[in-house]
């Protein structure tokens, strides 16, 4: 409907001799904030008024009169349109007819779940990654936002004929895990909520206590290496409790993932990719391995830290590779925070 109304304006504007090329991209047809002012509103007269230094109300009246005028230039019948009005300071408002809405509702009821579906993505394989909560931490509003956006996008792409697979990528190794396990030893965790509290205790200690920081760094290495029986046991219990908890939330949200990717399974692959390309893409620096981004108008990032452990960036390399191996997609969509 917006496209059809826009075309009407273009036709009317040309016939009235207005310089539409000069204002291309600057005027829009959209829903007004107050629907009492119409179902659609256009600011074309305001834009033309500024360009021509003329009264936008006069321009709006001329365009509206043109739209309401010749049935030869704007063919009738137009059962979807009830009326066109001009409103200060120069908006042109369109009111759709009750018949239009009745027809649309009838079509929705008749087509049911098929309504609005198309074929624009037919034959494509699309992988959508979203939500991505980390075990050992609480599910928060940011995860809910990612889930809502990701699930909506997944359904929209499916409605256009694509095969969509849903993926969730979770950080089950790393400093946050070590901090939570360290905090667990102080708190003696008995619930999922307490795992979140244990993480906070560990995070605060890491920042304020040098001895605790060294202990947490050791825990981090042991989690990667799976070299400590007691830590392994705490880790397994905490991870299972977190994942079971997340599943109860997904069920409430109506999300069912096809693939779960974990940092623990892709970190070694990411590390291997960095090591294999050190000297070509990556370089050694103060005991770490980095990507010198300034050469490419980016910024420098650490991919392997001074202890030889892969950072978030290195893990993303492993994730990209394993995603495509698991599901050879045509398009990949990742829902993430802009930071």
XYZ file of C-alpha atoms in Angstrom, residues 118-264:
147
model
C 6.188 -15.588 0.138
C 8.942 -17.217 -1.906
C 11.726 -14.607 -1.771
C 14.062 -16.982 0.137
C 12.795 -20.228 -1.357
C 15.506 -22.877 -1.721
C 17.950 -21.144 0.620
C 19.474 -22.532 3.780
C 19.777 -19.973 6.550
C 21.426 -20.338 9.966
C 20.317 -17.858 12.638
C 22.316 -17.601 15.868
C 20.746 -15.836 18.816
C 20.150 -15.677 22.591
C 23.632 -17.037 23.500
C 23.454 -17.063 27.332
C 26.554 -18.241 29.195
C 26.342 -21.119 31.674
C 27.247 -20.216 35.248
C 25.595 -16.796 34.822
C 21.969 -15.732 35.005
C 19.716 -15.306 31.973
C 19.105 -11.546 31.753
C 17.188 -8.942 29.765
C 19.849 -8.778 27.044
C 19.373 -12.484 26.345
C 15.610 -11.988 26.210
C 16.076 -9.167 23.690
C 18.356 -11.332 21.538
C 15.893 -14.221 21.729
C 12.924 -12.062 20.759
C 14.723 -10.515 17.787
C 16.322 -13.792 16.694
C 13.130 -15.821 16.879
C 11.202 -13.115 15.002
C 13.817 -12.953 12.235
C 13.887 -16.753 12.014
C 10.128 -16.889 11.523
C 10.154 -14.067 8.965
C 12.816 -15.822 6.892
C 10.921 -19.124 7.169
C 7.779 -17.354 5.976
C 9.650 -16.457 2.789
C 10.320 -20.105 1.957
C 13.822 -20.696 3.363
C 14.939 -23.645 5.454
C 15.958 -22.075 8.758
C 18.099 -23.657 11.449
C 18.376 -21.999 14.871
C 21.671 -21.966 16.733
C 22.716 -20.958 20.242
C 26.393 -20.287 21.050
C 27.374 -20.451 24.709
C 30.522 -19.626 26.636
C 31.098 -22.671 28.840
C 34.818 -21.972 29.305
C 36.684 -18.787 30.092
C 37.330 -16.445 32.988
C 33.644 -16.080 33.843
C 33.468 -19.834 34.491
C 36.602 -19.762 36.647
C 35.200 -16.809 38.610
C 31.912 -18.652 39.205
C 33.680 -21.825 40.348
C 35.924 -19.819 42.697
C 32.850 -18.065 44.092
C 31.115 -21.440 44.458
C 33.838 -22.618 46.836
C 32.966 -19.664 49.066
C 29.178 -19.814 48.657
C 28.548 -23.581 48.340
C 26.013 -23.152 45.524
C 22.707 -25.032 45.743
C 20.625 -23.317 43.007
C 20.938 -21.741 39.575
C 20.366 -18.291 41.067
C 23.270 -18.852 43.442
C 25.547 -19.620 40.505
C 24.927 -16.046 39.386
C 25.769 -14.843 42.878
C 28.919 -16.996 42.909
C 30.038 -15.384 39.673
C 29.602 -11.907 41.194
C 31.698 -12.933 44.219
C 34.433 -14.274 41.943
C 34.333 -11.240 39.648
C 34.703 -8.824 42.548
C 37.532 -10.840 44.078
C 39.314 -10.940 40.712
C 39.355 -7.147 40.600
C 40.226 -6.480 44.243
C 42.294 -9.404 45.526
C 45.598 -10.281 43.844
C 45.763 -13.735 45.491
C 42.216 -14.521 44.358
C 43.077 -13.305 40.859
C 45.971 -15.746 40.634
C 43.769 -18.586 41.921
C 41.029 -17.795 39.392
C 43.572 -17.689 36.559
C 44.755 -21.151 37.652
C 41.144 -22.360 37.736
C 40.706 -21.019 34.207
C 43.625 -23.100 32.917
C 42.380 -26.198 34.752
C 38.901 -25.817 33.231
C 40.425 -25.684 29.736
C 42.736 -28.621 30.450
C 40.180 -30.640 32.483
C 43.088 -31.445 34.772
C 41.521 -31.136 38.219
C 38.991 -33.738 39.373
C 37.317 -31.522 41.982
C 36.979 -28.566 39.606
C 35.705 -30.883 36.855
C 32.960 -32.126 39.155
C 31.882 -28.607 40.153
C 32.023 -27.567 36.501
C 29.830 -30.454 35.275
C 27.186 -29.852 37.968
C 27.084 -26.098 37.293
C 26.935 -26.413 33.510
C 24.093 -28.954 33.606
C 22.100 -26.845 36.071
C 22.507 -23.759 33.854
C 21.544 -25.507 30.616
C 18.498 -27.176 32.185
C 17.429 -23.772 33.516
C 17.840 -22.158 30.083
C 15.647 -24.849 28.497
C 12.743 -23.941 30.800
C 12.998 -20.363 29.519
C 13.192 -21.406 25.839
C 10.057 -23.475 26.319
C 8.183 -20.452 27.684
C 9.464 -18.285 24.818
C 8.521 -20.787 22.085
C 12.092 -21.318 20.889
C 13.604 -24.666 19.933
C 17.238 -24.667 18.846
C 18.581 -27.054 16.213
C 22.226 -26.587 17.167
C 24.053 -25.742 20.371
C 27.645 -24.598 20.011
C 29.946 -24.337 23.028
C 33.219 -22.499 23.452
C 34.728 -25.661 24.931
